[in-house]
Short mmCIF file of C-alpha atoms and ligand atoms in Angstrom, two decimals:
data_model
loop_
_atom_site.label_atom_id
_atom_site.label_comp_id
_atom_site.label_asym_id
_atom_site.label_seq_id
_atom_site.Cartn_x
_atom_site.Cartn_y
_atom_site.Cartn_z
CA UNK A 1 -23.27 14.65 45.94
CA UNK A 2 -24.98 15.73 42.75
CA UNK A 3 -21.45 16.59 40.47
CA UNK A 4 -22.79 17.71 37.32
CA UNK A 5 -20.26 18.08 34.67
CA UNK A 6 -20.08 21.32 32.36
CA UNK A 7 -21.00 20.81 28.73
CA UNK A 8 -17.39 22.09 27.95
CA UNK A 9 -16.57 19.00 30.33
CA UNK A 10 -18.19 16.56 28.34
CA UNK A 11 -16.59 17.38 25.37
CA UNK A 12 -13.21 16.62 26.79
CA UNK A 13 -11.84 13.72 24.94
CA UNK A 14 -8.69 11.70 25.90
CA UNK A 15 -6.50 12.14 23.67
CA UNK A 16 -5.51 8.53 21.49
CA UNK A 17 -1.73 9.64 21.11
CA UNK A 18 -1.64 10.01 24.98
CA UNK A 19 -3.04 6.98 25.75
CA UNK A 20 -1.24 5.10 23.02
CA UNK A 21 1.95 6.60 24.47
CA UNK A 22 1.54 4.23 27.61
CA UNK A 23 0.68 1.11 25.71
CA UNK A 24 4.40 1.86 24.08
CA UNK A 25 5.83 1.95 27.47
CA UNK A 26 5.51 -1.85 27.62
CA UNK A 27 8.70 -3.35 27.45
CA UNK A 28 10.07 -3.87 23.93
CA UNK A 29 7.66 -1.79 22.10
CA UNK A 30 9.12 -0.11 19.24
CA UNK A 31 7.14 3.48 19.35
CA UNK A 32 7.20 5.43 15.58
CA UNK A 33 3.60 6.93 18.00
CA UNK A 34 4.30 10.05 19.97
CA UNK A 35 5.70 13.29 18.44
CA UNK A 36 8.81 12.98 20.93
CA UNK A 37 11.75 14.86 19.91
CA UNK A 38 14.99 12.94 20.06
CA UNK A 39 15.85 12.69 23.48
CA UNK A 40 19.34 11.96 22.48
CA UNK A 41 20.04 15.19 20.95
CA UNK A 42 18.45 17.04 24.09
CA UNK A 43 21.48 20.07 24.63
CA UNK A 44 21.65 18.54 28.25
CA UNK A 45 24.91 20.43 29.23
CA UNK A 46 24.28 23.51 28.10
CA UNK A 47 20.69 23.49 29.95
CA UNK A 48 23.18 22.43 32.45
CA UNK A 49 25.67 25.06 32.35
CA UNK A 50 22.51 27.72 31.70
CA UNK A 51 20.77 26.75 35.13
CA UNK A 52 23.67 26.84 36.76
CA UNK A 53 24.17 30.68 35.67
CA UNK A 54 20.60 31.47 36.19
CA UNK A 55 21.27 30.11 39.84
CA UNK A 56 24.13 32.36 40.52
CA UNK A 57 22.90 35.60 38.64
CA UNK A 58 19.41 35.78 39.33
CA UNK A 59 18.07 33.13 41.62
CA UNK A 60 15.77 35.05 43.54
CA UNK A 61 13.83 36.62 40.62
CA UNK A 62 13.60 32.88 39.06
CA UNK A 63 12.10 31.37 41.68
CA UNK A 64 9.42 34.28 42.49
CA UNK A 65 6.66 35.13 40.86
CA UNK A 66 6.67 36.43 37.50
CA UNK A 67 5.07 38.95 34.79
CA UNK A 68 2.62 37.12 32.68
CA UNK A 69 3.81 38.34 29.79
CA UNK A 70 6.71 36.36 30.19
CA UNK A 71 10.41 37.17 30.85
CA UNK A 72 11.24 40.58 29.26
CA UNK A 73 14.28 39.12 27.21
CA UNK A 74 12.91 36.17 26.28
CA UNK A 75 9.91 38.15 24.74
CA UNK A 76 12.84 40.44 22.64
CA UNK A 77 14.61 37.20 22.01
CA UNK A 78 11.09 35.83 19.98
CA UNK A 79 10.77 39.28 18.67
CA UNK A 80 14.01 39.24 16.80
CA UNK A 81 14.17 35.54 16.09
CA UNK A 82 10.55 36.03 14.06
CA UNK A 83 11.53 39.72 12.36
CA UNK A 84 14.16 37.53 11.15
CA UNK A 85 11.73 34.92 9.32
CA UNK A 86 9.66 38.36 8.27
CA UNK A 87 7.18 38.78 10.56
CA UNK A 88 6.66 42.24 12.13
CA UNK A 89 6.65 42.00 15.67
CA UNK A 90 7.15 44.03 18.75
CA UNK A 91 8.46 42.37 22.10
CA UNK A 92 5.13 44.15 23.57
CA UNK A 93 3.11 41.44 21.21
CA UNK A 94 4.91 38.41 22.34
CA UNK A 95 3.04 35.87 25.20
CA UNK A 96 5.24 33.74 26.10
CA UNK A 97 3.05 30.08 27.02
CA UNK A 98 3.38 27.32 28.96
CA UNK A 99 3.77 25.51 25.65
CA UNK A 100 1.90 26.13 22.57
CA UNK A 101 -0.59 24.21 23.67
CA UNK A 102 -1.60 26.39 26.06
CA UNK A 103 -1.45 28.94 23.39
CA UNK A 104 -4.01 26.87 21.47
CA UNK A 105 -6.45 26.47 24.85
CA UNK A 106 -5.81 30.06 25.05
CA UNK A 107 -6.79 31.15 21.44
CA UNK A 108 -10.08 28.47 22.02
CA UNK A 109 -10.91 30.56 25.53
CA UNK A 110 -10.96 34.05 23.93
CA UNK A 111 -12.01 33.86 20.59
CA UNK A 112 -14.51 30.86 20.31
CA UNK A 113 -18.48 31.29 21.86
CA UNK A 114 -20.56 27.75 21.47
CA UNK A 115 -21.51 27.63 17.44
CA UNK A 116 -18.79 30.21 16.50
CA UNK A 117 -17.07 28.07 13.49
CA UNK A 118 -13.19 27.53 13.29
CA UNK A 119 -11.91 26.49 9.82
CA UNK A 120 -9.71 23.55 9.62
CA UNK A 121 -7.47 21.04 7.43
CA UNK A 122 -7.91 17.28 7.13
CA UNK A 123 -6.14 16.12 8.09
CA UNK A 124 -4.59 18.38 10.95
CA UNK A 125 -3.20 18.40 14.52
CA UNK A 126 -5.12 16.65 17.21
CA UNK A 127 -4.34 18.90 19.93
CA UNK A 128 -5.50 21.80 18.62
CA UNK A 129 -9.19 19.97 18.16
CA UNK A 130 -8.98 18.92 21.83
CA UNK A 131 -7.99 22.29 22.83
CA UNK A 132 -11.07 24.28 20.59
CA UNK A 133 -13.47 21.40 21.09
CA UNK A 134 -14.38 22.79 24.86
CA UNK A 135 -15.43 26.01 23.78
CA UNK A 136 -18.07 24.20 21.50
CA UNK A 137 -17.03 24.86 18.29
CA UNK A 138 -18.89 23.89 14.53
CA UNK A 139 -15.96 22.65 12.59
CA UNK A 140 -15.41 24.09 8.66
CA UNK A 141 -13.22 21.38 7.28
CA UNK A 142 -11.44 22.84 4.29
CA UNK A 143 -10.98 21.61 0.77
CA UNK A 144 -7.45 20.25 0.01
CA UNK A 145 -6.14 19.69 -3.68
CA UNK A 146 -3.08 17.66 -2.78
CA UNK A 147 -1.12 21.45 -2.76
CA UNK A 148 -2.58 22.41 0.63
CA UNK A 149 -6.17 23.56 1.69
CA UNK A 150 -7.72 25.61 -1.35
CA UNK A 151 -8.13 29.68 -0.91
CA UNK A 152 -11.53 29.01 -2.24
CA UNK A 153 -12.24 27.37 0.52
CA UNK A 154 -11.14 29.63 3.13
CA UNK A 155 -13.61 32.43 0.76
CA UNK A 156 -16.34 29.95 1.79
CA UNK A 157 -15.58 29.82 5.68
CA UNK A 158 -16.90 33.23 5.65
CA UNK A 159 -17.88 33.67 9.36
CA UNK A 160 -15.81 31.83 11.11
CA UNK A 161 -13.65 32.81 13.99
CA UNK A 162 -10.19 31.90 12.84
CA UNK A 163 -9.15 29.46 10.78
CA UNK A 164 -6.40 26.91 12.25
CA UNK A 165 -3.17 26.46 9.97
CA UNK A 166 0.23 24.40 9.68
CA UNK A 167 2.14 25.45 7.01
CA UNK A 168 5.27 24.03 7.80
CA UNK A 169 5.74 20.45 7.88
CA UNK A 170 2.20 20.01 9.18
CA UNK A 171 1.69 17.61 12.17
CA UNK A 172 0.47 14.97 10.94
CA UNK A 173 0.96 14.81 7.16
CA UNK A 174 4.29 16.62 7.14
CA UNK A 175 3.40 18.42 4.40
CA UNK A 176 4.73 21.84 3.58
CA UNK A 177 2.85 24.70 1.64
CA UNK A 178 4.85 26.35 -0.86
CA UNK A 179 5.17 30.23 -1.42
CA UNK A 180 2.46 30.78 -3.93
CA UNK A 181 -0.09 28.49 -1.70
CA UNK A 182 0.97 30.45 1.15
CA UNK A 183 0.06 34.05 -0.59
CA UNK A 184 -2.76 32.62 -2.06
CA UNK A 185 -4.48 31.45 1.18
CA UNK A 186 -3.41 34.62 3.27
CA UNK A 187 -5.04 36.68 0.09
CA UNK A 188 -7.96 34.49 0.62
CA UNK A 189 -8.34 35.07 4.22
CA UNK A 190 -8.10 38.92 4.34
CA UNK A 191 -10.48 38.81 1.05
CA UNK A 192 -13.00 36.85 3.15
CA UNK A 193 -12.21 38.66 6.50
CA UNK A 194 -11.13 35.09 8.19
CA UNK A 195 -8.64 35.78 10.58
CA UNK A 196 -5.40 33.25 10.56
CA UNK A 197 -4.36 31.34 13.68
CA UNK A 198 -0.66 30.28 12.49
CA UNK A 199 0.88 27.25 14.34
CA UNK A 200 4.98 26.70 13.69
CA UNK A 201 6.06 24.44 16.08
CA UNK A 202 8.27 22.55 12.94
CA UNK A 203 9.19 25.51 10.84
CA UNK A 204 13.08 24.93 12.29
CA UNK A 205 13.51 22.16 11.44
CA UNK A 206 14.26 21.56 8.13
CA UNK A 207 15.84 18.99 6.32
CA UNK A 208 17.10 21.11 2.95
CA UNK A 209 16.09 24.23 2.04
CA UNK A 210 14.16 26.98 4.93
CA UNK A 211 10.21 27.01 4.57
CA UNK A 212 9.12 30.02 2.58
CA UNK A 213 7.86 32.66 4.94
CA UNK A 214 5.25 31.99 7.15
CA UNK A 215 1.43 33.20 6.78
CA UNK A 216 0.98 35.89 9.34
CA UNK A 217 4.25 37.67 7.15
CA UNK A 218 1.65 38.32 5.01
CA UNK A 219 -1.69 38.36 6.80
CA UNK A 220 -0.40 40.86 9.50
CA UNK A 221 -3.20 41.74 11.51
CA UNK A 222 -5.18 39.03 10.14
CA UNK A 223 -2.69 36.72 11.52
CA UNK A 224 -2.06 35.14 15.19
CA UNK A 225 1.64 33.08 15.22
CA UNK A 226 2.12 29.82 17.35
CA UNK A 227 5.66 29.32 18.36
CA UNK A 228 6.95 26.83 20.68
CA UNK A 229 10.86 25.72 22.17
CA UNK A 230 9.88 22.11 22.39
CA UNK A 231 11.08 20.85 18.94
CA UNK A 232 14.29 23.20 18.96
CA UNK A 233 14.94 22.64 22.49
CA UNK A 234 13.22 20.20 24.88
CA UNK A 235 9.43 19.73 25.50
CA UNK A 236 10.19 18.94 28.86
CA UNK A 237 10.77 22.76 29.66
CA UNK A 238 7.10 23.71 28.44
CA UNK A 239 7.94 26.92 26.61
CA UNK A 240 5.62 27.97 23.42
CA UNK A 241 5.06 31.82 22.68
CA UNK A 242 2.22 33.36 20.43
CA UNK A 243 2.03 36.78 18.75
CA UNK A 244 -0.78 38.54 18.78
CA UNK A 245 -2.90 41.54 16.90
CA UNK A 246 -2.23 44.50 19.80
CA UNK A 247 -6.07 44.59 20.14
CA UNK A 248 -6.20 41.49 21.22
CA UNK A 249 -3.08 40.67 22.93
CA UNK A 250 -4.50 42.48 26.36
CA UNK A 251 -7.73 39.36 26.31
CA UNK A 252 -5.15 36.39 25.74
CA UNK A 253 -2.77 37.89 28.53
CA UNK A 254 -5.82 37.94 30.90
CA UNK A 255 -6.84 34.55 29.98
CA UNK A 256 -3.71 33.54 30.69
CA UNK A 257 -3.38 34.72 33.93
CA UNK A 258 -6.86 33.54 34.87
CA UNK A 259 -5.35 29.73 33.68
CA UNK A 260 -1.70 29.86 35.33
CA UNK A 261 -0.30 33.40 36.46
CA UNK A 262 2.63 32.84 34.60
CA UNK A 263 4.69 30.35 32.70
CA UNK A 264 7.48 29.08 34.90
CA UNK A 265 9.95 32.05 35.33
CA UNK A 266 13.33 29.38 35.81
CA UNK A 267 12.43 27.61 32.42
CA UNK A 268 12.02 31.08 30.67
CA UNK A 269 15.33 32.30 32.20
CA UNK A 270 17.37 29.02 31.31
CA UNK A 271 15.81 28.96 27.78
CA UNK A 272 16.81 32.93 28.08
CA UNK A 273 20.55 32.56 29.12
CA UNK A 274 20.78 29.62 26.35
CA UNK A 275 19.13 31.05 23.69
CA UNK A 276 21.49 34.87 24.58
CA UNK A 277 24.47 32.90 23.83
CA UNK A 278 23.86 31.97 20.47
CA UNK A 279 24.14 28.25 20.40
CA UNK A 280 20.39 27.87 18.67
CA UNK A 281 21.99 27.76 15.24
CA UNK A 282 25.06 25.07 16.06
CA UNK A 283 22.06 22.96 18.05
CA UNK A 284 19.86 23.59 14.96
CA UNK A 285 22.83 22.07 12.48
CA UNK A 286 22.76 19.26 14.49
CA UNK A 287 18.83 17.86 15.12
CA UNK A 288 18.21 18.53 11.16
CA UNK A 289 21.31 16.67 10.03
CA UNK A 290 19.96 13.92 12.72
CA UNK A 291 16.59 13.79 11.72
CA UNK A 292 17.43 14.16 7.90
CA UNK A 293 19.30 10.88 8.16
CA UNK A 294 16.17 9.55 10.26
CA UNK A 295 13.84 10.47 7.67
CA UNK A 296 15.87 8.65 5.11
CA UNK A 297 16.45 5.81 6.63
CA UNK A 298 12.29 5.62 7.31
CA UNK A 299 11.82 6.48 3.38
CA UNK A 300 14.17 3.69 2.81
CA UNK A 301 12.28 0.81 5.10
CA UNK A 302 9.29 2.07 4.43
CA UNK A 303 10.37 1.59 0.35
CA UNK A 304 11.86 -2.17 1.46
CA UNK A 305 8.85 -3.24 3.50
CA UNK A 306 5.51 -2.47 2.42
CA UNK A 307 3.14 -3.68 0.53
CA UNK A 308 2.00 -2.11 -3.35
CA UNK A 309 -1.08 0.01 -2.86
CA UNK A 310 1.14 1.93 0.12
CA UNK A 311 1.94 5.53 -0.36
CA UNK A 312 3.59 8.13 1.61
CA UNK A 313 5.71 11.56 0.61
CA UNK A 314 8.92 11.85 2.05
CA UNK A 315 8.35 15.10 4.10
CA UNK A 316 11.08 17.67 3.81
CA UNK A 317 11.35 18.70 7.23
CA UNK A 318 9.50 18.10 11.01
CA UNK A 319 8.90 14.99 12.39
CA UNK A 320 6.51 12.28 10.39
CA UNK A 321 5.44 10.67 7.95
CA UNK A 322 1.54 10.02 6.51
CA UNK A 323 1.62 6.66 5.25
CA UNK A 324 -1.58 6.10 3.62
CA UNK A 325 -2.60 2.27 3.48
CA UNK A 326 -4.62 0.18 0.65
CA UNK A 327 -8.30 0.65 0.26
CA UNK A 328 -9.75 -1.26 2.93
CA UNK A 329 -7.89 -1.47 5.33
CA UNK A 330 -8.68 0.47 8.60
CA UNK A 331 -5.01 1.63 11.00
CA UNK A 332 -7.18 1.25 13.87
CA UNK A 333 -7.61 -2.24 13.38
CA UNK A 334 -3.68 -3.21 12.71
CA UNK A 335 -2.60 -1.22 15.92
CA UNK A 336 -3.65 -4.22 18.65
CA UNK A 337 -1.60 -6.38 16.37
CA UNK A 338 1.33 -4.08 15.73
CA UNK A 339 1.44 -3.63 19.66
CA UNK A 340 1.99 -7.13 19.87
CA UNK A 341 4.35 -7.22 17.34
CA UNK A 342 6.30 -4.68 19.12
CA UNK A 343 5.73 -1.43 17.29
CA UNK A 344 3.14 1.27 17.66
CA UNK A 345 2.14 4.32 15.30
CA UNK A 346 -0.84 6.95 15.51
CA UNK A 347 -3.93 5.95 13.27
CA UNK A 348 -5.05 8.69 11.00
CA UNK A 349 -8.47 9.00 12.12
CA UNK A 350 -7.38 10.55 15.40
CA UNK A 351 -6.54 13.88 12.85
CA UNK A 352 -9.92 14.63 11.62
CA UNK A 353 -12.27 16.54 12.70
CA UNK A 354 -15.27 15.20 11.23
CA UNK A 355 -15.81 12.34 8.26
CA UNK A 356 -12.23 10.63 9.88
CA UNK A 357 -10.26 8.48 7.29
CA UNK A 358 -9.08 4.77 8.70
CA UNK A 359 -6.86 4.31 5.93
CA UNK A 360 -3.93 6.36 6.84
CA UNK A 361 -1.07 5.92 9.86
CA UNK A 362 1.26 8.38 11.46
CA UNK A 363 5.06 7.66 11.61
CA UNK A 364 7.19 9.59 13.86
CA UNK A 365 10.99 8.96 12.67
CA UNK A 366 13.11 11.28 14.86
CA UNK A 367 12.13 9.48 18.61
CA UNK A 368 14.03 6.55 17.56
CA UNK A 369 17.81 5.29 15.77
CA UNK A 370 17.87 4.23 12.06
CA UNK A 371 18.21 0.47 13.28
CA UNK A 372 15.25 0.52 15.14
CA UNK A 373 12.91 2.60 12.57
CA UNK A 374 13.94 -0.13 10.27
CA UNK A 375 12.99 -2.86 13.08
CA UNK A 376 9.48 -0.57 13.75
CA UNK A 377 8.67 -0.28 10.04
CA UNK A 378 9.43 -3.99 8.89
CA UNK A 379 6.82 -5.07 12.17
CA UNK A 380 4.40 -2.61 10.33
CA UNK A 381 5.05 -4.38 6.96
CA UNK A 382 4.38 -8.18 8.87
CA UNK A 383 0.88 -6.60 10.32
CA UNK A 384 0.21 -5.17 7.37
CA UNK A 385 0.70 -8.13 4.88
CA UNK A 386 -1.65 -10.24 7.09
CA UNK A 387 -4.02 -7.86 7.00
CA UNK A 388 -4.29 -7.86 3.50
CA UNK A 389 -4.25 -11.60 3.47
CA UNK A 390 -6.97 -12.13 5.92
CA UNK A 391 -9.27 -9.55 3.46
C1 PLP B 401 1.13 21.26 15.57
C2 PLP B 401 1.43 21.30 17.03
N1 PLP B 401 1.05 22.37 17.73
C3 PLP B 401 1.30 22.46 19.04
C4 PLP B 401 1.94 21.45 19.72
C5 PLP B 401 2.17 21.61 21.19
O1 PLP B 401 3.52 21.76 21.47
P1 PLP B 401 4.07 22.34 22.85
O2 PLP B 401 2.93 22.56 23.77
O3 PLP B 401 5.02 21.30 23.36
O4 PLP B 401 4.77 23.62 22.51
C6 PLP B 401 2.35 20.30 19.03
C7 PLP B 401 3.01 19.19 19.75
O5 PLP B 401 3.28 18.15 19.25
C8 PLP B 401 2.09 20.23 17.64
O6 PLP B 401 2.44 19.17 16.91
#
């Protein structure tokens, strides 16, 4: 039979992380790799205890078909939870997604023709270039001065469709933008008429002080939000929400129910009768003091165990750190060596969209204990040193 793939179908890359995340399911491999949330501080009984009162109260209406908005009180629960960080938002504006990362495919699907241009950082979140890259995108890569991507570069990606934004803890350099970068950029964008596509799936968590507001608080209108439950709650329930400009809010909800109908209506009820209670704040005490300790004890080994020429920034919140390695040396190359050594991380290149840099390495330090992160980050060191010897 003559298959013939689509364009869009060619473009489809795996993604490295994924397939890097079953090399680290070989026995005794030490994985600092995947973005996985701690599964140790997963709030299993109180998912427990939710379901169960889902089950009794409304089992009928979770397990038929649903609104593809999303559950009505869910979408009030985002509402208030995002008026809260400053954003004005109506429930009616709130999609609730089969993770963000359908929210990104979505966002690709309805706003991107082949050649439109989306704006992005470099380095920035590999997911969101697998979900665009389908819909054929030209990437602008943005201008950084060490402070965040320059405004004056957003003034020069006149033109382009959106432009793609982390500005809280940003997967993968975990770098935060402060307030002034923030207005400055938002300024930019409404001055050069490039709309803002927002993604916050780290802005919880927090190590010391709260990010400053996020973008779209400013950009309004010139501003679509990312959200997502994974980090706060569990990935494993597939729950992201976006808010959208009214005028376009009716195209994304059609996309979406062209893709899947509906995001699963039990998950959105559990997350629902969880969330209702109140215990987000007590669960949110908990992962940052966990993953504040995590990211000193990685600070720490990464201080003890590598090499001069190494530098990183101790992020202040989210879920890894950018190590970035001597000149010459390429994290591709180590990573058959660190398997083998029993420890696997994400090489930077994976995070650009064009011109990728080999010299940098992703470090998740929430997935695993301090004892092991110290364990991970000294086999790093080893690979590392005999890298540099062999040069
Ligand atoms: C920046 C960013 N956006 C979106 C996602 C997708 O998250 P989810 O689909 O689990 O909500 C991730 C996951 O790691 C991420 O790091």
């Amino acid at each position: 039979m003559p298959w013939t793939l689509a364009r869009r179908a060619e473009r489809l890359q795996p993604s490295v992380i994924r397939e890097l995340l079953k090399l680290t399911e070989r026995p005794g491999v030490i994985s600092l790799a995947g973005g996985l949330p701690a599964s140790d501080a997963f709030p299993v009984d109180a998912v427990r205890e939710a379901t169960a009162r889902v089950l009794a109260t409304s089992p009928r209406e979770a397990l038929q078909y649903a609104a593809s908005e999303g559950f009505g009180p869910l979408r009030e629960w985002v509402a208030d939870h995002l008026r809260a960080k400053g954003l004005r938002v109506d429930a009616a504006q709130v999609l609730i997604t089969t993770g963000s990362q359908q929210g990104l495919d979505l966002v690709g699907k309805v706003l991107l023709d082949a050649g439109s241009t989306v704006a992005v950082e470099a380095p920035t979140y590999l997911g969101a270039l697998q979900a665009f890259a389908p819909y054929e995108p030209r990437w602008h890569v943005l201008d950084d001065d060490g402070a965040g991507p320059c405004p004056q570069a957003i003034a020069r990606a006149g033109g382009a469709r959106f432009a793609y934004l982390q500005p809280n803890f940003q997967n993968p350099s975990g770098r935060c933008l402060d307030a002034a970068r923030r207005h400055a950029l938002a300024d930019a964008a409404h001055d050069a008429r490039v709309p803002i596509v927002e993604d916050d799936p780290y802005g919880e968590l927090w190590f010391d002080a709260p990010p400053p507001p996020p973008l779209a608080a400013r950009a309004g209108d010139g501003a679509l939000y990312l959200g997502s439950l994974s980090k706060v709650l569990a990935p494993g329930l597939r729950l992201g929400y976006l808010v959208a400009p009214k005028r376009l809010f009716p195209k994304l909800l059609q996309a979406k129910q062209a893709t899947d109908l509906h995001t699963p209506a039990l998950n959105q009820r559990i997350a629902h009768a969880l969330l209702a209670e109140g215990g987000l704040a007590a669960h949110l005490a908990t992962l940052r003091r966990l993953y504040r300790g995590r990211r000193d004890a990685m600070h720490a080994a990464l201080g003890r165990h590598l090499p001069p020429g190494c530098r990183w920034t101790p992020p202040r919140g989210g879920m890894f750190f950018w190590v970035e390695l001597p000149a010459g040396i390429d994290a591709a190359a180590l990573l058959p060596a660190a398997l083998d050594a029993g420890v696997a991380f994400v090489p930077g290149a994976a995070f650009y969209a064009d011109a990728p840099r080999a010299h940098a390495l992703r470090l998740s330090f929430v997935t695993v204990d301090a004892t092991t992160i110290e364990r991970g980050v000294a086999a790093v060191a080893t690979v590392l040193q005999r890298a540099l010897r062999s040069r």
